[in-house]
Tab-separated table of C-alpha atoms in Angstrom:
chain	number	residue	atom	x	y	z
A	3	MET	CA	9.140	9.374	-12.545
A	4	SER	CA	4.091	8.651	-12.096
A	5	LEU	CA	2.132	9.227	-13.052
A	6	GLU	CA	-2.695	10.642	-15.495
A	7	SER	CA	-1.019	11.156	-19.304
A	8	GLY	CA	-1.865	14.545	-20.942
A	9	LYS	CA	-1.149	18.007	-20.407
A	10	ARG	CA	1.261	18.836	-17.111
A	11	SER	CA	2.329	22.341	-16.929
A	12	GLN	CA	2.024	22.396	-13.213
A	13	PRO	CA	4.853	24.272	-10.946
A	14	GLY	CA	7.741	23.102	-10.690
A	15	SER	CA	9.999	22.062	-7.580
A	16	GLU	CA	13.788	22.295	-7.193
A	17	LEU	CA	13.845	18.802	-7.666
A	18	GLY	CA	12.922	18.270	-11.537
A	19	GLY	CA	14.343	18.452	-14.652
A	20	LYS	CA	12.952	21.767	-16.179
A	21	ILE	CA	11.830	21.645	-20.030
A	22	GLY	CA	11.437	24.856	-21.210
A	23	ASP	CA	8.012	26.053	-23.396
A	24	ASP	CA	10.146	26.122	-26.368
A	25	GLU	CA	11.753	23.100	-26.703
A	26	GLN	CA	10.951	21.488	-29.643
A	27	GLY	CA	11.900	17.889	-29.127
A	28	TYR	CA	13.935	15.471	-31.259
A	29	ASP	CA	13.112	13.879	-34.617
A	30	LEU	CA	11.131	10.475	-34.623
A	31	ASP	CA	14.215	8.676	-36.878
A	32	LEU	CA	16.714	9.120	-34.851
A	33	PHE	CA	14.262	6.805	-32.287
A	34	CYS	CA	13.416	2.960	-31.531
A	35	ILE	CA	9.684	3.805	-32.064
A	36	PRO	CA	7.567	0.746	-33.208
A	37	LYS	CA	5.682	0.894	-36.970
A	38	HIS	CA	1.982	1.567	-35.768
A	39	TYR	CA	2.522	4.819	-34.152
A	40	ALA	CA	5.108	6.387	-36.838
A	41	ASP	CA	2.668	8.611	-38.140
A	42	ASP	CA	0.581	9.170	-34.819
A	43	LEU	CA	3.562	10.744	-32.850
A	44	GLU	CA	5.252	14.375	-33.361
A	45	LYS	CA	8.327	14.134	-31.547
A	46	VAL	CA	10.345	12.308	-29.279
A	47	TYR	CA	10.233	14.023	-25.791
A	48	ILE	CA	11.969	13.145	-23.334
A	49	PRO	CA	14.231	10.179	-24.386
A	50	HIS	CA	14.077	6.305	-22.415
A	51	GLY	CA	17.602	6.908	-21.118
A	52	LEU	CA	16.778	10.599	-20.049
A	53	ILE	CA	14.001	8.582	-17.941
A	54	MET	CA	15.411	6.707	-16.096
A	55	ASP	CA	18.215	8.321	-15.459
A	56	ARG	CA	15.818	10.681	-13.905
A	57	THR	CA	14.847	7.991	-11.897
A	58	GLU	CA	18.011	6.925	-10.425
A	59	ARG	CA	18.958	10.332	-8.709
A	60	LEU	CA	15.184	10.829	-7.319
A	61	ALA	CA	15.125	6.502	-6.031
A	62	ARG	CA	18.411	8.727	-3.800
A	63	GLU	CA	15.708	10.930	-2.871
A	64	ILE	CA	13.379	8.902	-1.230
A	65	MET	CA	16.125	6.453	0.322
A	66	LYS	CA	17.835	9.694	1.890
A	67	GLY	CA	13.954	11.151	3.038
A	68	MET	CA	12.662	8.640	4.538
A	69	GLY	CA	14.853	7.399	6.566
A	70	GLY	CA	13.861	4.061	8.635
A	71	HIS	CA	10.922	4.055	8.775
A	72	HIS	CA	8.637	1.329	6.939
A	73	ILE	CA	7.085	2.138	3.348
A	74	VAL	CA	4.278	1.646	1.565
A	75	ALA	CA	4.934	2.553	-1.986
A	76	LEU	CA	1.471	2.867	-3.977
A	77	CYS	CA	0.576	2.484	-8.076
A	78	VAL	CA	-1.703	4.014	-9.860
A	79	LEU	CA	-3.026	2.068	-12.805
A	80	LYS	CA	-2.521	2.995	-15.575
A	81	GLY	CA	-0.428	4.832	-16.307
A	82	GLY	CA	2.186	4.690	-13.392
A	83	TYR	CA	2.868	1.233	-14.273
A	84	LYS	CA	6.349	1.589	-15.518
A	85	PHE	CA	7.242	4.795	-13.293
A	86	PHE	CA	6.667	2.760	-10.320
A	87	ALA	CA	8.707	-0.848	-11.642
A	88	ASP	CA	11.550	1.408	-12.899
A	89	LEU	CA	11.663	3.109	-9.429
A	90	LEU	CA	11.317	0.006	-7.400
A	91	ASP	CA	13.886	-0.931	-8.980
A	92	TYR	CA	16.510	1.257	-7.870
A	93	ILE	CA	15.421	2.100	-4.387
A	94	LYS	CA	15.858	-2.006	-3.957
A	95	ALA	CA	18.423	-1.505	-5.523
A	96	LEU	CA	20.010	0.655	-2.380
A	97	ASN	CA	18.472	-1.221	-0.203
A	98	ARG	CA	21.040	-4.384	-1.145
A	99	ASN	CA	24.112	-1.999	-2.157
A	100	SER	CA	24.293	0.821	0.301
A	101	ASP	CA	24.206	1.094	4.119
A	102	LYS	CA	20.838	1.971	4.547
A	103	SER	CA	17.875	0.480	3.809
A	104	ILE	CA	13.977	0.772	4.423
A	105	PRO	CA	11.101	-1.361	4.825
A	106	MET	CA	8.933	-2.064	1.551
A	107	THR	CA	5.607	-2.903	0.247
A	108	VAL	CA	4.011	-2.082	-2.585
A	109	ASP	CA	0.334	-2.086	-2.523
A	110	PHE	CA	-1.634	-0.895	-5.981
A	111	ILE	CA	-4.994	1.282	-7.600
A	112	ARG	CA	-6.536	2.282	-10.281
A	113	LEU	CA	-7.630	5.883	-11.138
A	114	LYS	CA	-9.455	6.566	-14.717
A	115	SER	CA	-9.729	10.536	-15.647
A	116	TYR	CA	-9.157	11.272	-19.099
A	117	CYS	CA	-11.568	11.628	-22.109
A	118	ASN	CA	-9.129	12.001	-25.675
A	119	ASP	CA	-6.454	14.910	-24.332
A	120	GLN	CA	-9.161	15.832	-21.355
A	121	SER	CA	-10.001	15.362	-18.197
A	122	THR	CA	-13.475	14.312	-17.555
A	123	GLY	CA	-13.093	15.885	-13.800
A	124	ASP	CA	-14.774	12.656	-12.992
A	125	ILE	CA	-11.896	11.230	-10.445
A	126	LYS	CA	-13.520	7.309	-11.314
A	127	VAL	CA	-11.576	4.068	-8.456
A	128	ILE	CA	-11.993	1.220	-10.689
A	129	GLY	CA	-9.598	-0.806	-8.450
A	130	GLY	CA	-7.697	-1.390	-5.730
A	131	ASP	CA	-7.445	-4.158	-2.591
A	132	ASP	CA	-7.893	-2.988	1.052
A	133	LEU	CA	-6.567	0.530	1.682
A	134	SER	CA	-6.935	-0.539	5.555
A	135	THR	CA	-3.384	-1.336	5.220
A	136	LEU	CA	-2.454	2.241	4.917
A	137	THR	CA	-2.805	3.331	8.386
A	138	GLY	CA	-0.211	4.740	10.407
A	139	LYS	CA	2.343	3.790	7.158
A	140	ASP	CA	4.491	6.300	5.723
A	141	ILE	CA	3.564	6.594	1.844
A	142	ILE	CA	5.706	7.085	-1.250
A	143	ASP	CA	2.961	7.259	-4.422
A	144	THR	CA	3.181	7.427	-7.613
A	145	GLY	CA	0.186	8.664	-9.846
A	146	LYS	CA	-0.850	11.584	-10.928
A	147	THR	CA	-4.808	12.564	-9.360
A	148	MET	CA	-4.146	13.837	-6.514
A	149	LYS	CA	-6.828	15.809	-5.032
A	150	THR	CA	-8.743	13.035	-5.002
A	151	LEU	CA	-6.968	10.246	-4.360
A	152	LEU	CA	-5.290	12.537	-1.463
A	153	SER	CA	-8.272	13.330	-0.450
A	154	LEU	CA	-9.024	8.476	-0.052
A	155	LEU	CA	-6.028	8.019	1.313
A	156	LYS	CA	-6.599	10.829	4.888
A	157	GLN	CA	-9.168	8.595	5.894
A	158	TYR	CA	-6.641	5.193	6.067
A	159	ASN	CA	-4.976	7.853	9.010
A	160	PRO	CA	-1.660	7.013	7.061
A	161	LYS	CA	1.737	8.150	8.916
A	162	MET	CA	3.047	9.792	6.195
A	163	VAL	CA	1.837	10.695	2.049
A	164	LYS	CA	4.992	11.613	-0.629
A	165	VAL	CA	4.412	11.768	-3.860
A	166	ALA	CA	6.817	11.134	-6.366
A	167	ARG	CA	5.841	11.635	-9.838
A	168	ALA	CA	7.576	11.777	-13.071
A	169	PHE	CA	6.546	15.241	-14.735
A	170	GLU	CA	3.945	15.943	-12.690
A	171	TYR	CA	5.296	18.612	-10.008
A	172	PHE	CA	4.641	17.642	-5.541
A	173	GLU	CA	7.616	16.553	-3.552
A	174	VAL	CA	9.707	14.384	-5.808
A	175	VAL	CA	9.477	15.723	-9.717
A	176	GLY	CA	11.176	13.779	-12.457
A	177	PHE	CA	10.396	16.021	-15.310
A	178	GLU	CA	8.962	19.531	-15.294
A	179	VAL	CA	7.134	20.047	-19.502
A	180	PRO	CA	5.152	22.585	-20.794
A	181	ASP	CA	1.863	22.793	-21.440
A	182	LYS	CA	1.773	19.641	-23.953
A	183	PHE	CA	-0.623	16.068	-24.498
A	184	VAL	CA	2.137	13.505	-24.060
A	185	VAL	CA	2.293	9.538	-24.360
A	186	GLY	CA	4.173	7.443	-23.902
A	187	TYR	CA	5.947	5.559	-21.634
A	188	ALA	CA	2.910	4.139	-19.895
A	189	LEU	CA	1.213	7.419	-19.921
A	190	ASP	CA	-1.685	6.949	-22.853
A	191	TYR	CA	-4.530	8.195	-24.569
A	192	ASN	CA	-7.935	6.209	-24.699
A	193	GLU	CA	-4.865	3.015	-23.353
A	194	TYR	CA	-2.873	3.948	-26.239
A	195	PHE	CA	0.738	4.301	-26.553
A	196	ARG	CA	1.605	3.109	-23.146
A	197	ASP	CA	4.125	0.526	-25.563
A	198	LEU	CA	5.813	3.069	-26.777
A	199	ASN	CA	8.997	3.759	-24.094
A	200	HIS	CA	9.388	6.672	-24.693
A	201	ILE	CA	8.113	10.242	-24.154
A	202	CYS	CA	6.366	11.322	-27.189
A	203	VAL	CA	3.867	14.160	-27.830
A	204	ILE	CA	0.409	12.817	-30.274
A	205	SER	CA	0.079	14.082	-33.439
A	206	GLU	CA	-2.846	15.039	-34.706
A	207	THR	CA	-3.620	12.291	-36.679
A	208	GLY	CA	-2.762	10.430	-34.161
A	209	LYS	CA	-6.207	12.144	-31.691
A	210	GLN	CA	-8.848	11.891	-34.346
A	211	LYS	CA	-7.184	7.893	-35.293
A	212	TYR	CA	-7.051	6.798	-31.526
A	213	LYS	CA	-10.457	9.513	-30.581
A	214	ALA	CA	-12.889	7.495	-28.686
């Protein structure tokens, strides 16, 4: 469901689970929230169980759409790691338990674009191995910050690139959400909240407490 933290309000996809602008979320006391974040969140916006159910469906869509080609699953760190791991677990389960399977390898790249709740407009590539291994491969990208990353990937002439996102909207989509700054499920605010299982809306108290 990959990958930048923060506002996610781009056009939706027919595959996505659309959450309306008037969605109020769920009270925090209905869920297990780490005590150190008790005053830093407004609502639980997407519970972890719903994320996992949608991720399983996305894995099926990917298996159906990619054919039998060797693919590379490229994780955009850090915000994409939870979605990446869960999506691959479902794909691996389908590989084991169905007649159709996909040969797959994984790779990682790290990008940074946010400070506090605003995009800096400067996308920094901070890590990553030799991406020449992607040449001629089909790529499932489970990250965000797509404009810069797709431009980078094109230099290596991949055969095909499919973008799978949890909360932003290209070919394979988890959820369409309104324009709110959300954290959790590895999405951060200045590196905090990655340890939160649910997708939550950060409070003004939280923004000030963890402001860079």
